[in-house]
Short mmCIF file of C-alpha atoms in Angstrom, two decimals:
data_model
loop_
_atom_site.label_atom_id
_atom_site.label_comp_id
_atom_site.label_asym_id
_atom_site.label_seq_id
_atom_site.Cartn_x
_atom_site.Cartn_y
_atom_site.Cartn_z
CA MET A 145 -39.99 94.01 -111.76
CA LYS A 146 -37.90 90.89 -112.36
CA ILE A 147 -36.80 90.22 -115.93
CA LYS A 148 -35.56 86.96 -117.45
CA ILE A 149 -34.74 86.29 -121.10
CA ILE A 150 -35.02 82.68 -122.24
CA GLU A 151 -32.98 81.98 -125.37
CA PRO A 152 -33.74 79.24 -127.94
CA LYS A 153 -30.96 76.94 -126.63
CA ALA A 154 -32.97 76.60 -123.38
CA PHE A 155 -36.24 75.66 -125.13
CA VAL A 156 -37.47 72.05 -124.84
CA LYS A 157 -38.13 70.31 -128.17
CA ASN A 158 -40.33 67.25 -128.70
CA GLU A 159 -41.92 65.38 -131.58
CA TRP A 160 -45.70 65.07 -131.82
CA SER A 161 -47.94 63.17 -134.26
CA GLY A 162 -48.11 66.05 -136.77
CA GLY A 163 -44.62 67.55 -136.45
CA ALA A 164 -42.37 69.05 -133.76
CA THR A 165 -43.18 71.27 -130.80
CA THR A 166 -40.86 73.65 -128.98
CA GLN A 167 -41.72 74.55 -125.39
CA LEU A 168 -40.65 78.14 -124.79
CA TYR A 169 -41.85 78.31 -121.18
CA ILE A 170 -43.89 76.35 -118.67
CA TYR A 171 -45.04 77.52 -115.23
CA PRO A 172 -44.40 76.44 -112.56
CA GLU A 173 -41.01 75.78 -114.08
CA ASN A 174 -40.78 72.27 -112.55
CA SER A 175 -44.17 71.20 -113.96
CA GLU A 176 -44.60 68.78 -116.86
CA LEU A 177 -46.80 68.87 -119.93
CA ALA A 178 -47.57 65.13 -119.78
CA LYS A 179 -48.69 65.35 -116.14
CA ARG A 180 -50.96 68.35 -116.88
CA ASN A 181 -49.73 69.93 -113.62
CA PHE A 182 -48.83 73.30 -115.16
CA LYS A 183 -50.67 76.61 -114.80
CA PHE A 184 -49.64 77.83 -118.23
CA ARG A 185 -47.38 76.89 -121.12
CA ILE A 186 -46.07 78.72 -124.18
CA SER A 187 -44.96 76.72 -127.20
CA SER A 188 -44.43 76.86 -130.95
CA ALA A 189 -45.01 74.02 -133.40
CA THR A 190 -43.94 73.12 -136.92
CA PHE A 191 -45.77 70.61 -139.09
CA THR A 192 -44.79 67.51 -141.09
CA ASP A 193 -48.39 66.87 -142.12
CA THR A 194 -51.12 69.11 -143.50
CA SER A 195 -53.76 68.01 -140.99
CA SER A 196 -53.94 67.09 -137.32
CA THR A 197 -56.29 66.60 -134.39
CA PHE A 198 -55.56 68.72 -131.33
CA SER A 199 -54.75 67.07 -128.01
CA ASP A 200 -57.37 67.24 -125.28
CA PHE A 201 -56.53 69.89 -122.68
CA THR A 202 -59.61 69.63 -120.45
CA GLU A 203 -59.57 72.32 -117.71
CA TYR A 204 -57.41 74.60 -119.87
CA GLN A 205 -58.04 77.50 -122.25
CA ARG A 206 -56.03 77.96 -125.43
CA PHE A 207 -54.76 80.79 -127.60
CA LEU A 208 -53.37 79.84 -131.02
CA LEU A 209 -51.94 81.90 -133.86
CA PRO A 210 -49.82 81.17 -136.91
CA LEU A 211 -46.47 82.95 -137.06
CA LYS A 212 -46.16 81.75 -140.66
CA GLY A 213 -48.66 80.07 -142.99
CA HIS A 214 -52.34 79.68 -142.22
CA ILE A 215 -54.42 77.26 -140.15
CA TYR A 216 -57.96 76.08 -140.83
CA LEU A 217 -59.68 75.02 -137.59
CA SER A 218 -62.82 72.97 -137.18
CA HIS A 219 -64.15 72.97 -133.62
CA LYS A 220 -66.55 69.99 -133.72
CA GLN A 221 -70.21 71.01 -133.32
CA LYS A 222 -69.13 74.63 -132.70
CA TYR A 223 -67.72 76.48 -135.74
CA GLU A 224 -64.96 76.58 -138.37
CA THR A 225 -62.44 79.34 -139.07
CA THR A 226 -59.20 80.00 -140.93
CA ILE A 227 -56.55 82.10 -139.21
CA GLN A 228 -53.79 83.96 -141.02
CA PRO A 229 -50.41 85.02 -139.55
CA TYR A 230 -50.83 86.78 -136.19
CA GLU A 231 -54.63 86.31 -136.10
CA VAL A 232 -55.49 84.91 -132.66
CA GLU A 233 -57.95 82.07 -132.07
CA TYR A 234 -59.20 81.47 -128.51
CA PHE A 235 -60.92 78.21 -127.60
CA LYS A 236 -61.48 75.79 -124.73
CA GLY A 237 -58.98 72.98 -124.25
CA ASP A 238 -61.65 70.27 -124.13
CA TRP A 239 -63.09 71.16 -127.54
CA SER A 240 -62.64 68.51 -130.21
CA THR A 241 -60.54 70.44 -132.75
CA TYR A 242 -59.26 69.36 -136.16
CA SER A 243 -56.87 71.50 -138.20
CA GLU A 244 -55.48 71.81 -141.70
CA ASN A 245 -52.41 73.85 -142.56
CA THR A 246 -49.71 74.46 -145.12
CA LEU A 247 -46.46 72.53 -144.54
CA ASP A 248 -44.53 75.78 -143.93
CA THR A 249 -46.81 76.73 -141.03
CA VAL A 250 -45.25 77.67 -137.69
CA ASP A 251 -47.66 78.35 -134.84
CA PHE A 252 -47.58 79.95 -131.38
CA ASN A 253 -49.61 78.51 -128.49
CA LEU A 254 -50.54 79.76 -125.03
CA ILE A 255 -52.36 77.20 -122.86
CA VAL A 256 -53.63 78.40 -119.46
CA LYS A 257 -55.66 76.76 -116.65
CA GLU A 258 -59.35 77.70 -117.04
CA ASN A 259 -59.61 79.50 -113.69
CA ILE A 260 -56.67 81.85 -114.39
CA GLN A 261 -57.15 85.28 -115.96
CA CYS A 262 -55.03 85.70 -119.09
CA ASN A 263 -54.66 87.70 -122.27
CA LEU A 264 -52.76 87.42 -125.54
CA SER A 265 -52.22 90.53 -127.68
CA VAL A 266 -50.29 91.18 -130.89
CA LEU A 267 -48.63 94.60 -131.17
CA ASN A 268 -46.84 96.56 -133.87
CA VAL A 269 -43.86 98.87 -133.37
CA GLY A 270 -44.99 102.04 -131.58
CA GLU A 271 -48.02 100.42 -129.96
CA VAL A 272 -48.53 100.32 -126.20
CA TYR A 273 -49.63 97.46 -123.94
CA ILE A 274 -51.13 98.28 -120.55
CA PRO A 275 -51.14 95.26 -118.20
CA LYS A 276 -54.37 94.51 -116.34
CA ARG A 277 -52.65 93.92 -112.97
CA ALA A 278 -49.52 92.43 -111.43
CA GLY A 279 -48.66 88.93 -112.66
CA LYS A 280 -46.45 87.34 -115.30
CA LEU A 281 -45.93 88.92 -118.68
CA MET A 282 -44.22 87.07 -121.53
CA ILE A 283 -43.10 88.83 -124.71
CA PHE A 284 -42.06 87.08 -127.94
CA SER A 285 -40.95 88.18 -131.40
CA THR A 286 -39.39 86.32 -134.32
CA SER A 287 -36.95 89.21 -134.85
CA ASP A 288 -34.83 91.42 -132.57
CA CYS A 289 -36.84 94.17 -130.87
CA THR A 290 -36.67 96.74 -128.09
CA ILE A 291 -39.32 96.88 -125.36
CA GLU A 292 -39.69 99.89 -123.08
CA ALA A 293 -41.25 99.15 -119.67
CA TYR A 294 -42.60 101.77 -117.28
CA ALA A 295 -43.09 100.90 -113.61
CA SER A 296 -41.58 103.22 -111.01
CA GLU A 297 -39.00 104.17 -113.66
CA LYS A 298 -38.39 103.51 -117.35
CA GLU A 299 -36.39 100.45 -118.40
CA GLU A 300 -35.44 99.37 -121.94
CA VAL A 301 -35.01 95.68 -122.76
CA GLN A 302 -33.34 94.32 -125.90
CA LEU A 303 -34.96 91.05 -126.99
CA LYS A 304 -33.29 88.82 -129.59
CA GLY A 305 -35.50 87.17 -132.19
CA TRP A 306 -36.98 83.80 -131.22
CA SER A 307 -36.24 84.48 -127.53
CA LEU A 308 -38.83 84.91 -124.79
CA LEU A 309 -38.87 87.78 -122.30
CA VAL A 310 -40.48 86.86 -118.97
CA ILE A 311 -41.40 89.70 -116.60
CA ASP A 312 -42.52 89.03 -113.02
CA GLU A 313 -44.62 92.05 -112.18
CA GLU A 314 -44.20 92.57 -108.44
CA GLU A 315 -45.98 95.86 -108.87
CA GLN A 316 -48.25 96.70 -111.75
CA LEU A 317 -46.49 98.11 -114.77
CA PHE A 318 -48.00 101.28 -116.12
CA LYS A 319 -47.29 100.43 -119.74
CA LEU A 320 -44.99 98.66 -122.17
CA THR A 321 -44.11 100.00 -125.59
CA VAL A 322 -42.64 98.22 -128.61
CA LYS A 323 -39.92 100.74 -129.48
CA LYS A 324 -38.31 99.15 -132.53
CA SER A 325 -37.96 95.93 -134.44
CA GLU A 326 -35.22 94.56 -136.65
CA LYS A 327 -37.73 93.89 -139.46
CA ALA A 328 -40.23 96.44 -140.74
CA GLY A 329 -43.79 95.36 -140.00
CA GLU A 330 -42.73 92.69 -137.51
CA LYS A 331 -45.26 91.98 -134.79
CA VAL A 332 -44.62 91.31 -131.10
CA ILE A 333 -46.73 88.92 -128.97
CA PHE A 334 -47.64 89.85 -125.38
CA CYS A 335 -48.99 87.09 -123.08
CA GLU A 336 -50.27 88.21 -119.68
CA VAL A 337 -51.20 85.69 -116.97
CA ASN A 338 -52.64 86.83 -113.62
CA GLU A 339 -53.18 84.29 -110.85
#
């Protein structure tokens, strides 16, 4: 098991039509969002407007959740929904999607190539995540937390708030547990991608 912690100073920040986006991680690491040559990307966005139209990500699948605020989504000719903090919305990247949000909204995005198996789960302190198989596992929290990983032996990892923990699972992990969090009730996001 290889572990890497990516701190906020290493994140890539860009402006977009409705606000600012922060790229936490992209894989392969030399790929580029604009070229659409990545297998998956994790980002977080803030908003300067209360409405926006989502970019087309044909051949990708998307997971979206608000970390703060709420987001109303209208997937054209499909359905409408409103998601609250830490409620996950999954949809196809080629869907025509319009959103409305409060100005204080901060979101979290996982975009993955359509042919790649992936999962996004939100856990509370004390809850356990059991990976499906060996692959990449990314863990994110807005506050400091402790993650306990079990593979051939137990390992504890301290994760600072707004940092991203990237685990390369060379062998399948048996389980991961959120041991503690700096803030009561804080949730931790687990993103698993298996090629």
